[in-house]
Short mmCIF file of C-alpha atoms and ligand atoms in Angstrom, two decimals:
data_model
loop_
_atom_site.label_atom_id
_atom_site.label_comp_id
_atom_site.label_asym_id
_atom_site.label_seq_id
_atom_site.Cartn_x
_atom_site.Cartn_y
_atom_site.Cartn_z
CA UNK K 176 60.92 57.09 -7.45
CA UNK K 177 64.49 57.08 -6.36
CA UNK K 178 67.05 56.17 -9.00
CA UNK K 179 69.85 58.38 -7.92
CA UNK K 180 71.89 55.66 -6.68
CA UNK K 181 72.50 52.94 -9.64
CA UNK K 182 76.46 52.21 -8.93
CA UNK K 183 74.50 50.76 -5.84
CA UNK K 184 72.16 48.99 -7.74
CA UNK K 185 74.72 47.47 -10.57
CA UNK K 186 76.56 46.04 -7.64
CA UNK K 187 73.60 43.69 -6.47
CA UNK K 188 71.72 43.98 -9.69
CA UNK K 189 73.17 40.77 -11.86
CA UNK K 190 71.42 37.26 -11.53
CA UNK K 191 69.46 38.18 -7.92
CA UNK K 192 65.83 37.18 -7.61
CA UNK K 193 64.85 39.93 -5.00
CA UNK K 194 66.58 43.06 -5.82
CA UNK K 195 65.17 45.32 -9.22
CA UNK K 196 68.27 45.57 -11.52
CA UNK K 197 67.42 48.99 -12.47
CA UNK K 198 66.94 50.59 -8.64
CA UNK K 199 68.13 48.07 -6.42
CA UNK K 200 64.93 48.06 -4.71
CA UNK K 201 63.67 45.05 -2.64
CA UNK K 202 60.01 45.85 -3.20
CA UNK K 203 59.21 43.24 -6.34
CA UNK K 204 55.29 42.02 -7.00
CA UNK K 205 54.62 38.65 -8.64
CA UNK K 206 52.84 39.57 -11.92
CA UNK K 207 52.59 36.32 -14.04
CA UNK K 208 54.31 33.23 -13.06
CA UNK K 209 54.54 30.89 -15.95
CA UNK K 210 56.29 27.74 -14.15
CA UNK K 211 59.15 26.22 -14.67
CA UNK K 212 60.67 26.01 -18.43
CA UNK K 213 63.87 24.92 -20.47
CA UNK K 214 65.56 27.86 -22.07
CA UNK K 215 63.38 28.90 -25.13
CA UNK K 216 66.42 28.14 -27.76
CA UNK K 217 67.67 25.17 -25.82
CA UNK K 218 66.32 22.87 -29.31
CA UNK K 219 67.35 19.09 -28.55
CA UNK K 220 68.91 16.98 -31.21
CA UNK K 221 67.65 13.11 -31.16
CA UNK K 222 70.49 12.00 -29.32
CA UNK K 223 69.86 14.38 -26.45
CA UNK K 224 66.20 12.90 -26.02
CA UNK K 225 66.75 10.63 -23.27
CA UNK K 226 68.97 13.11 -21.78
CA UNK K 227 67.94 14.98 -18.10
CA UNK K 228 66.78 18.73 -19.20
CA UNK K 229 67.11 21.54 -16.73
CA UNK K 230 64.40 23.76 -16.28
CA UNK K 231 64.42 27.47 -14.77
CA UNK K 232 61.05 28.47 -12.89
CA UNK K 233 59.67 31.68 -15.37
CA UNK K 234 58.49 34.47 -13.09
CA UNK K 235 57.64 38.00 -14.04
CA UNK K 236 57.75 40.49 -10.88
CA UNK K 237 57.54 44.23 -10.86
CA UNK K 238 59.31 46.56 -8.94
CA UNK K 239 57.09 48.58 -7.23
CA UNK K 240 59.21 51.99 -6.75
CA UNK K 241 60.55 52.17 -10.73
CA UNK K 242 57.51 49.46 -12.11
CA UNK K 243 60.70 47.72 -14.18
CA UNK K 244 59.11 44.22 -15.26
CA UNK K 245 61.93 42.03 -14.92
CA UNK K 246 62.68 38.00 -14.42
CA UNK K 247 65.40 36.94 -12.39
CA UNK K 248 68.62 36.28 -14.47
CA UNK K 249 69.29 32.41 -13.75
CA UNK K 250 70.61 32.02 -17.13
CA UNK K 251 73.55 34.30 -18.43
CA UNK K 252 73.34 35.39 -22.12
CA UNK K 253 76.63 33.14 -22.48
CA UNK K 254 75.02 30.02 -22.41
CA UNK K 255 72.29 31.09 -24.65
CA UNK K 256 74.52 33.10 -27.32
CA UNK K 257 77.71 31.77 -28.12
CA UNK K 258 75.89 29.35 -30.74
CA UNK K 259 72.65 30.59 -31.55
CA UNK K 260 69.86 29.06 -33.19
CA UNK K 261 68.31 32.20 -34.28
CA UNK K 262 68.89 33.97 -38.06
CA UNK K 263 67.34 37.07 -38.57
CA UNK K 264 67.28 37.15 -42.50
CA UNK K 265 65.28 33.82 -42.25
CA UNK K 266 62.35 36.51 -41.88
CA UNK K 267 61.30 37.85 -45.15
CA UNK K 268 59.66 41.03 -43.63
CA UNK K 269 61.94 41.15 -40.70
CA UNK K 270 64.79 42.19 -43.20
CA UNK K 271 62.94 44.42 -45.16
CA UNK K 272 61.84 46.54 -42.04
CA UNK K 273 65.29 46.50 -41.60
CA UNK K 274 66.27 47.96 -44.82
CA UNK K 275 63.58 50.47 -44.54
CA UNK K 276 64.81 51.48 -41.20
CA UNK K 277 68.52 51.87 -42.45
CA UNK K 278 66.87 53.87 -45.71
CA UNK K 279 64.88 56.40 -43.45
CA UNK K 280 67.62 56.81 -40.70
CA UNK K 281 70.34 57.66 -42.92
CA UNK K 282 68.57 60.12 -44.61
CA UNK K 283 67.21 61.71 -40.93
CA UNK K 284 70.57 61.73 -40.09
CA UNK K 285 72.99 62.64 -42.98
CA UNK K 286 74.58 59.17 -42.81
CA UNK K 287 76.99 58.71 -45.53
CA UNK K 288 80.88 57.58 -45.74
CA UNK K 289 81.98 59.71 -43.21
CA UNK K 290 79.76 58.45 -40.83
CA UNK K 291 80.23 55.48 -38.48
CA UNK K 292 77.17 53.04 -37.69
CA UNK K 293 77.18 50.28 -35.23
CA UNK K 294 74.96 47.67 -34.47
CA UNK K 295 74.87 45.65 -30.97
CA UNK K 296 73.68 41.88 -31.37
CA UNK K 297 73.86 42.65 -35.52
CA UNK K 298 73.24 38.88 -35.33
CA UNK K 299 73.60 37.58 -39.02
CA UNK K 300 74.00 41.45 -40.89
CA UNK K 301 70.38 41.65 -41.93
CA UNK K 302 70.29 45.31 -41.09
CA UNK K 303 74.05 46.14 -41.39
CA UNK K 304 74.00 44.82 -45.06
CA UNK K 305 72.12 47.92 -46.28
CA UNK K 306 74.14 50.34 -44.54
CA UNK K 307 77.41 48.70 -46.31
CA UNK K 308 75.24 48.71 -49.54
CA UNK K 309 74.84 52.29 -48.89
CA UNK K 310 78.76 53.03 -48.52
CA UNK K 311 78.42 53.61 -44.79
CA UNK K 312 81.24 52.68 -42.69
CA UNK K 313 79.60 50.53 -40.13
CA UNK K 314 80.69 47.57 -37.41
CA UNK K 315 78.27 44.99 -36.05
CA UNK K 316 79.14 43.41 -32.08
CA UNK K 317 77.58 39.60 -32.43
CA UNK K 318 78.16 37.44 -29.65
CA UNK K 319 77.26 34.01 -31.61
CA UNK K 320 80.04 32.77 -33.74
CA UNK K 321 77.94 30.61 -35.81
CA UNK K 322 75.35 33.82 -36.23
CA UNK K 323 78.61 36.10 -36.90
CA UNK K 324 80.46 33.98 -39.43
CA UNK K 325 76.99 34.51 -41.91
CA UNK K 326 77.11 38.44 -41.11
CA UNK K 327 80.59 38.33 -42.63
CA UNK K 328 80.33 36.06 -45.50
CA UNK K 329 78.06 38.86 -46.84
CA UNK K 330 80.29 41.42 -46.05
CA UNK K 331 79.07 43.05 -42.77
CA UNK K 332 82.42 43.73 -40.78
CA UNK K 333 81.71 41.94 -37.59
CA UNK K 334 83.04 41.65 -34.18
CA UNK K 335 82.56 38.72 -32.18
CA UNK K 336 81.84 39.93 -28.35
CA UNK K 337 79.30 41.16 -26.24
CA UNK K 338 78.84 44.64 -25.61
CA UNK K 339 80.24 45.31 -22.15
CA UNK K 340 82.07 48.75 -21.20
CA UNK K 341 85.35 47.28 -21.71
CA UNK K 342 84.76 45.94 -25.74
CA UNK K 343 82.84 49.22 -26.09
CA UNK K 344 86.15 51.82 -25.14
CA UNK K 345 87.62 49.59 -27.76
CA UNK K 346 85.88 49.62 -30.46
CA UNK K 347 85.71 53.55 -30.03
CA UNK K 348 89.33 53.05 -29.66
CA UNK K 349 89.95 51.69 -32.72
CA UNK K 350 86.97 53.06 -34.76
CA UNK K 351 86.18 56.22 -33.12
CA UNK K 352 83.25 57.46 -31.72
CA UNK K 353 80.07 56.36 -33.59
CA UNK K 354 77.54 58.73 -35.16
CA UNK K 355 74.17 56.50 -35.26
CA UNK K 356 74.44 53.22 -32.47
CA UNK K 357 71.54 50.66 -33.24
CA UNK K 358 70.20 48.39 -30.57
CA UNK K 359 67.81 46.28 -31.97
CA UNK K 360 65.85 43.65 -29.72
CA UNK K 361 68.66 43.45 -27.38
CA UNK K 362 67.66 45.40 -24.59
CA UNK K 363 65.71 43.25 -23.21
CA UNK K 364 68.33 40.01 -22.98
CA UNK K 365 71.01 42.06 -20.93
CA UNK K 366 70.88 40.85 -17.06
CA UNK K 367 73.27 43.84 -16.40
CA UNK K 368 71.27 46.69 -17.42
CA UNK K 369 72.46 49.61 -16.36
CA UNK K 370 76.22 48.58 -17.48
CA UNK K 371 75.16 47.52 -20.72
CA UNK K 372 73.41 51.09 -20.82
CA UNK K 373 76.89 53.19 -19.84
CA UNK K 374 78.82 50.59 -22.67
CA UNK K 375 76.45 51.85 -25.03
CA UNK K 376 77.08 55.85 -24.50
CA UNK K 377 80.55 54.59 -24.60
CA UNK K 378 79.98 53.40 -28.17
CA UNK K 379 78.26 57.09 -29.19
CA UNK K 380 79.75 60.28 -29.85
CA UNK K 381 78.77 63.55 -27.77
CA UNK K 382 76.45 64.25 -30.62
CA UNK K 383 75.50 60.66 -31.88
CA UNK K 384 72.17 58.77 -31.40
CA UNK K 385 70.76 55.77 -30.19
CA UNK K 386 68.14 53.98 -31.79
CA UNK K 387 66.56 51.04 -29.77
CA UNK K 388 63.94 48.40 -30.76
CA UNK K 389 62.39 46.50 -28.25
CA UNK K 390 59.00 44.82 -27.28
CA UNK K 391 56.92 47.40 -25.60
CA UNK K 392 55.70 45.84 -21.97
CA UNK K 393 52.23 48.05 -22.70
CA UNK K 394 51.51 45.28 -25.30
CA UNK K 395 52.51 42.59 -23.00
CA UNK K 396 50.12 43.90 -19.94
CA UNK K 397 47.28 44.96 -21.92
CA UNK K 398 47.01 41.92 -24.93
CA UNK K 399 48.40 39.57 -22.07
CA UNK K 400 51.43 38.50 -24.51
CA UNK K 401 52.77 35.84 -22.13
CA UNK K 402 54.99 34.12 -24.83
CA UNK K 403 56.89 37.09 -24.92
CA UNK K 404 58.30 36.60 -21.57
CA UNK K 405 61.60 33.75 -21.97
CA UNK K 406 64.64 33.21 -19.68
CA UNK K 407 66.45 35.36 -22.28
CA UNK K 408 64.69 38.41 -21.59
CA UNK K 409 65.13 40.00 -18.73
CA UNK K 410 63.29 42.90 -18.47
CA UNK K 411 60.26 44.27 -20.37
CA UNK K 412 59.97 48.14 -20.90
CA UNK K 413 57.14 50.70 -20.87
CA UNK K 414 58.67 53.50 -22.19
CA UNK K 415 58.96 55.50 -18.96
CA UNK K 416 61.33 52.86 -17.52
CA UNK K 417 63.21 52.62 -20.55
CA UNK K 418 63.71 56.12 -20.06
CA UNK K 419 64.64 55.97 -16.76
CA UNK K 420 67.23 53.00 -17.90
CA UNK K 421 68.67 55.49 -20.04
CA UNK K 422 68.95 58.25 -17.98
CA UNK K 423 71.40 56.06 -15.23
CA UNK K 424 73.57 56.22 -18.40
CA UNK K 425 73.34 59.91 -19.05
CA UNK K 426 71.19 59.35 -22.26
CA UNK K 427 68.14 61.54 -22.43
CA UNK K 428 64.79 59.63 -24.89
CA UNK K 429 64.11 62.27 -27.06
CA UNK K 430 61.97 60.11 -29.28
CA UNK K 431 59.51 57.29 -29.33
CA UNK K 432 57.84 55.60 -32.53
CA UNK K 433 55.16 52.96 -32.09
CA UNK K 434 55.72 49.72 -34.15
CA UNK K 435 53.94 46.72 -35.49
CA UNK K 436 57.15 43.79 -34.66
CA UNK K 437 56.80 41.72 -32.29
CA UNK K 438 53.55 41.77 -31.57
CA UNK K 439 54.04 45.52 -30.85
CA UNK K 440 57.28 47.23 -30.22
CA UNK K 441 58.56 50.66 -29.11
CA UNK K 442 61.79 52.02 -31.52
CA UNK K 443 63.11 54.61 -28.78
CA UNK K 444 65.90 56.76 -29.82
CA UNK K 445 68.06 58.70 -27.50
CA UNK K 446 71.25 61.16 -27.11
CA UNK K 447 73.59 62.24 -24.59
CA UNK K 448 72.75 64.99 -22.70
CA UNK K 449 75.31 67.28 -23.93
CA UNK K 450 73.54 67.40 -27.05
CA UNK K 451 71.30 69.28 -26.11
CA UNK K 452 67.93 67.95 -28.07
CA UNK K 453 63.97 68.45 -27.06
CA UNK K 454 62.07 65.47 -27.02
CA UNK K 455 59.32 65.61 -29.50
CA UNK K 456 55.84 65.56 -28.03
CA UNK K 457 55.37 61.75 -28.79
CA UNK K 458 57.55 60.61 -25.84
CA UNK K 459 54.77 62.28 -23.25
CA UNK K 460 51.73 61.72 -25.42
CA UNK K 461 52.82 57.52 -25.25
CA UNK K 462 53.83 57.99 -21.19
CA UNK K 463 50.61 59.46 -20.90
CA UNK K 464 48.56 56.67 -22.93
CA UNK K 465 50.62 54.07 -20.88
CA UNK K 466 49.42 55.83 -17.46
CA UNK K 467 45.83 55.35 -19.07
CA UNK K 468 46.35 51.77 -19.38
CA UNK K 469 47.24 51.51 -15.81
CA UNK K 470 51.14 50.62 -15.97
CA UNK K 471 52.35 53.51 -13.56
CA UNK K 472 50.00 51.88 -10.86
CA UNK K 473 51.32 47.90 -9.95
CA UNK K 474 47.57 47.59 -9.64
CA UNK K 475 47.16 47.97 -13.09
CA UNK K 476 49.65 44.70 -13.90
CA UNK K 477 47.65 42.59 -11.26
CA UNK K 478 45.06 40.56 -13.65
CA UNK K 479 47.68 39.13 -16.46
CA UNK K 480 47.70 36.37 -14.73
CA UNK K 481 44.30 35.28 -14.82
CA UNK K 482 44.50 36.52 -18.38
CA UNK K 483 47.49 34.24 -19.76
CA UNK K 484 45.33 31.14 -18.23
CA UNK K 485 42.15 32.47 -20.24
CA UNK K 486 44.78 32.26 -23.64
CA UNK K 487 45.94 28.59 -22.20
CA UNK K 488 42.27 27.23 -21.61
CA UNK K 489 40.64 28.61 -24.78
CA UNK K 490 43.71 26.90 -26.79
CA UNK K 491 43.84 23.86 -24.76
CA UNK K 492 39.75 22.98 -25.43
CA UNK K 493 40.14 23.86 -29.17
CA UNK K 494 43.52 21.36 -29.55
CA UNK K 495 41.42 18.66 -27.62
CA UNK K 496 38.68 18.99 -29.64
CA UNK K 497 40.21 18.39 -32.76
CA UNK K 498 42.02 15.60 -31.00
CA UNK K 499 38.23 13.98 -30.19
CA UNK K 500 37.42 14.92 -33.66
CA UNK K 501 40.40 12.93 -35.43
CA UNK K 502 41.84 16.10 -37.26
CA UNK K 503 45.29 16.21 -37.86
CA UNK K 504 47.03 19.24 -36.07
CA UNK K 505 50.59 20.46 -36.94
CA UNK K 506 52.31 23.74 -36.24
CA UNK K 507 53.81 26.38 -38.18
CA UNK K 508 57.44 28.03 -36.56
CA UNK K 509 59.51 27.40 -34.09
CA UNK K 510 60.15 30.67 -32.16
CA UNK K 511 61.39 31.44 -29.06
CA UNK K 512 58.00 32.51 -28.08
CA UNK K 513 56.40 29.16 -29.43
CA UNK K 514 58.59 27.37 -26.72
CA UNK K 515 56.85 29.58 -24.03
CA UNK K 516 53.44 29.28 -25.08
CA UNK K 517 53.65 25.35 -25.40
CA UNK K 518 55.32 24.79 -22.14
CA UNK K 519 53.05 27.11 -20.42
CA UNK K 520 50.00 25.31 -22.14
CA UNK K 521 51.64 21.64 -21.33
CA UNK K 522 51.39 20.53 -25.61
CA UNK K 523 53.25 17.94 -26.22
CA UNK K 524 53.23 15.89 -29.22
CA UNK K 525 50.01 14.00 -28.56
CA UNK K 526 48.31 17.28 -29.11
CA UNK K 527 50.75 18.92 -32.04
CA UNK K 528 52.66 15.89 -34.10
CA UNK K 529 55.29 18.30 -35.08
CA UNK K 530 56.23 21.60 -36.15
CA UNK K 531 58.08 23.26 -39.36
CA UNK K 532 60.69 25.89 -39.79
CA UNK K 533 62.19 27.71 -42.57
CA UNK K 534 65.43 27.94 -40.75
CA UNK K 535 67.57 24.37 -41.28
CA UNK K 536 69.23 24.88 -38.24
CA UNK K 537 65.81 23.65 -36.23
CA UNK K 538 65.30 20.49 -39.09
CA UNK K 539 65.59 16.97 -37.34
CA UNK K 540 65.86 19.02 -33.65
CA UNK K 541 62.88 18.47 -31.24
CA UNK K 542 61.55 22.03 -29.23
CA UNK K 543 62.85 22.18 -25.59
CA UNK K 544 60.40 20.72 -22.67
CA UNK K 545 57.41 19.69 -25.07
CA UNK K 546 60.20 17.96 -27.45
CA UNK K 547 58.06 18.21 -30.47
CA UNK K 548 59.67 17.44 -33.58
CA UNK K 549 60.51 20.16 -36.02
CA UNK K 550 60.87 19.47 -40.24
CA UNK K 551 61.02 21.20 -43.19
CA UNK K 552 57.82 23.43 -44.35
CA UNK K 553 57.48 21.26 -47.36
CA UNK K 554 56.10 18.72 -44.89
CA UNK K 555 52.95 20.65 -44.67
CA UNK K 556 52.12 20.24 -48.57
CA UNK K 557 53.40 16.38 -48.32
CA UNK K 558 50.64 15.72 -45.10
CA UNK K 559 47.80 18.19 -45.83
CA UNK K 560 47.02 18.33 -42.44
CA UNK K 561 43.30 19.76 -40.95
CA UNK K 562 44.81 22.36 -39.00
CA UNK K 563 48.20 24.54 -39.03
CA UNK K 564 48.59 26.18 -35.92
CA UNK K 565 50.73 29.26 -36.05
CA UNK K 566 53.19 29.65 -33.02
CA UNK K 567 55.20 33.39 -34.62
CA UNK K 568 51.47 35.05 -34.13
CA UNK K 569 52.84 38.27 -34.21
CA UNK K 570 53.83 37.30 -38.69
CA UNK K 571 50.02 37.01 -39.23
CA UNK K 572 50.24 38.21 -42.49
CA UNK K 573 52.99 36.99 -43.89
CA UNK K 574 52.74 33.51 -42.46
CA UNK K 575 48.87 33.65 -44.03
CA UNK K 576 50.12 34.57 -47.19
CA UNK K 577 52.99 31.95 -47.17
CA UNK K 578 50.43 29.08 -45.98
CA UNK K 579 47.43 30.12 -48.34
CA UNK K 580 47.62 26.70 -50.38
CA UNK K 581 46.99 24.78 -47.34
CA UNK K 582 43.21 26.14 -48.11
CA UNK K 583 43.52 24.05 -51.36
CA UNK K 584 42.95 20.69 -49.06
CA UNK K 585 40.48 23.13 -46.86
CA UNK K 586 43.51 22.99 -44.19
CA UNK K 587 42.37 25.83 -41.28
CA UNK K 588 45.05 28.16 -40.36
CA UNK K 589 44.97 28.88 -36.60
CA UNK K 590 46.72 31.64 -34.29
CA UNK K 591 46.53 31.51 -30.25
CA UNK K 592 46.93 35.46 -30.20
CA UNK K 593 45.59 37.89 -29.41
CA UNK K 594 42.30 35.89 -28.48
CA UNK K 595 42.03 31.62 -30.85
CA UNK K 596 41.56 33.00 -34.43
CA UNK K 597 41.31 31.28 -37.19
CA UNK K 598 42.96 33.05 -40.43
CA UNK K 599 40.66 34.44 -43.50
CA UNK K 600 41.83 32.56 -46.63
CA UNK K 601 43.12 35.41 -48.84
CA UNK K 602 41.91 34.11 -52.17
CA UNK K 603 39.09 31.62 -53.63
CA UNK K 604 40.03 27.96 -54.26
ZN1 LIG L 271 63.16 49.23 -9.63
#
């Protein structure tokens, strides 16, 4: 592997289709190739229906010298961000791992008032919020103004930017160096990698950490999790290319967690060299469990393909069935990953009359491609339809618990992943 030279690479890196962003090597494999899509948070309004909508092929390669799964970058994060659709507190257990997170690291690390926390992509101040409940001087960088505006209203001091090495030597400027940097499911929606990487040892002091969430590419390959792969993610890690991302920067992994988000998520945390730390035995024992899977071999990432279209066909028959048999089929979200999934599958509304979503933004807008309306949950109670198909699969259990009176009609709660399942009502009726 040869990632000595990545000045080289983060000159050709940025929006090319043949080069890896991380080594700059020409070598890349098609892995999955999921056709061509809108943008997964491109929701249309009614007025926009008759509109043209442009679509971006959805390709997932691997580089063969650094195995970095990546997707070209043909959209920038500035026409996805600046107005978001996306609120993080509008997930109940998404903001309480959140505040658990903020409880535990602050304690690990002897946060208190004179300490300095920032967040990259804090998005609406879910997780910030408990740090400023804490007393603990903190700064979230939000690119979305609409996303950023909520952060502050509940008193998360925000700055509106991305993180690039330039905003980063000013908000160390201005703030000073910070003592815990948190870089939660962002990682994977930077097209310039390994300068989002030095911006964020920018941000940290010689003696700081970085925690990172982010969806871990073992899942992906092994559960064939192909609605985790959107235009706005542009690279999925195991955690020995994360670590090699990090290491371009001069941050060393000295830490890896397993976690249930996402569908299955690695929480990495890092620190510059100069301080000096030991990784714990958990980074090698996961490298070694992902070499066991097959992911340091591009033979090992050769049959998603064929698995995704297993996941389409089984999903497909069951939708037309209930079509044949006259049941009523709506869905439940309307995630990034839904979009994905029912572009990839080709469901349109014949097949799924609509879909709900707690957040209001998505009320009255249609999803992008399939253009499948999307109302208010309380619509589900008002139709009692025969089946509720689940498109945020990876919220099993809350989304069961939330939808348990739909077993009060005998409504059947459905989720495409892992393998078709229907859900276990969770109490008699
Ligand atoms: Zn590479």
């Amino acid at each position: 592997m040869d990632l000595t030279h990545p000045e080289t690479a983060s000159v050709v890196g940025e929006n090319s289709t043949t080069l890896c962003r991380l080594c700059g090597n020409t070598e890349l494999l098609s892995v999955l190739d999921l056709g061509a899509t809108p943008p997964c948070e491109k929701f249309l309004s009614a007025t926009e229906l008759d509109d043209a909508e442009q679509t971006y092929p959805l390709h997932l390669r691997l580089c063969e010298n650094c195995l970095l799964l990546q997707i070209p970058g043909l959209i920038t994060p500035e026409e996805t961000f600046v107005e978001y659709a996306y609120f993080s507190s509008y997930s109940t257990s998404w903001v309480e791992h959140a505040r658990r997170f903020v409880d535990e690291t602050s304690d690990r690390l002897s946060l208190d008032s004179s300490s300095f926390v920032v967040e990259v992509a804090s998005n609406d101040g879910y997780l910030l919020q408990h740090a400023v409940a804490r007393g603990i001087p903190c700064l979230g960088i939000e690119p979305s103004v609409n996303v950023g505006r909520a952060a502050v209203e509940r008193g998360v001091p925000t700055l509106t930017a991305f993180l690039t090495e330039s905003s980063a030597r000013e908000v160390r400027a201005e703030h000073g160096p910070a003592d815990l940097v948190v870089a939660n499911n962002v990682y994977a929606h930077i097209p310039d990698l390994l300068g989002f990487t030095r911006a964020l040892r920018v941000l940290l002091s010689d003696h700081g950490t970085l925690s990172i969430e982010v969806h871990h590419a073992m899942e992906l390959v092994t559960h064939a999790q192909f609605d985790t792969i959107y235009h706005e993610h542009f690279q999925y890690y195991t955690v020995l290319a994360a670590r090699n991302a990090l290491a371009t920067a001069g941050l060393q992994l000295t830490d890896v967690e397993l976690l249930g988000t996402h569908g299955g998520s690695i929480r990495l945390w890092a620190r510059p060299i100069e301080a000096g730390a030991t990784p714990t035995a958990a980074v090698e024992e996961i490298i070694a469990a992902e070499r066991a899977a097959g992911l340091h071999e591009p033979a090992g990432y050769l049959d998603l393909q064929s698995r995704s279209e297993t996941v389409r066909q089984n999903l497909l028959s069951f939708l037309l069935d209930c079509k044949k048999d006259g049941k009523t089929v709506v869905g439940y979200g309307a995630p990034g990953k839904g979009n994905t999934l029912l572009n990839f599958c080709g469901i349109r509304p014949d097949l799924l009359a609509y879909t709900v979503d707690r957040n209001p933004y998505k009320h009255g807008k249609f999803t992008p491609g399939t253009r499948i309306p999307i109302h208010h949950p309380d619509r589900i109670a008002a139709d009692r339809p025969d089946v509720i198909l689940v498109l945020p699969w990876n919220l099993e259990t809350e989304i069961t618990a939330q939808l348990d009176y739909v077993h009060e009609w005998g409504g059947q709660i459905v989720y495409p992943l892992p393998t078709l399942h229907t859900s276990t009502p969770t109490q008699e009726h």
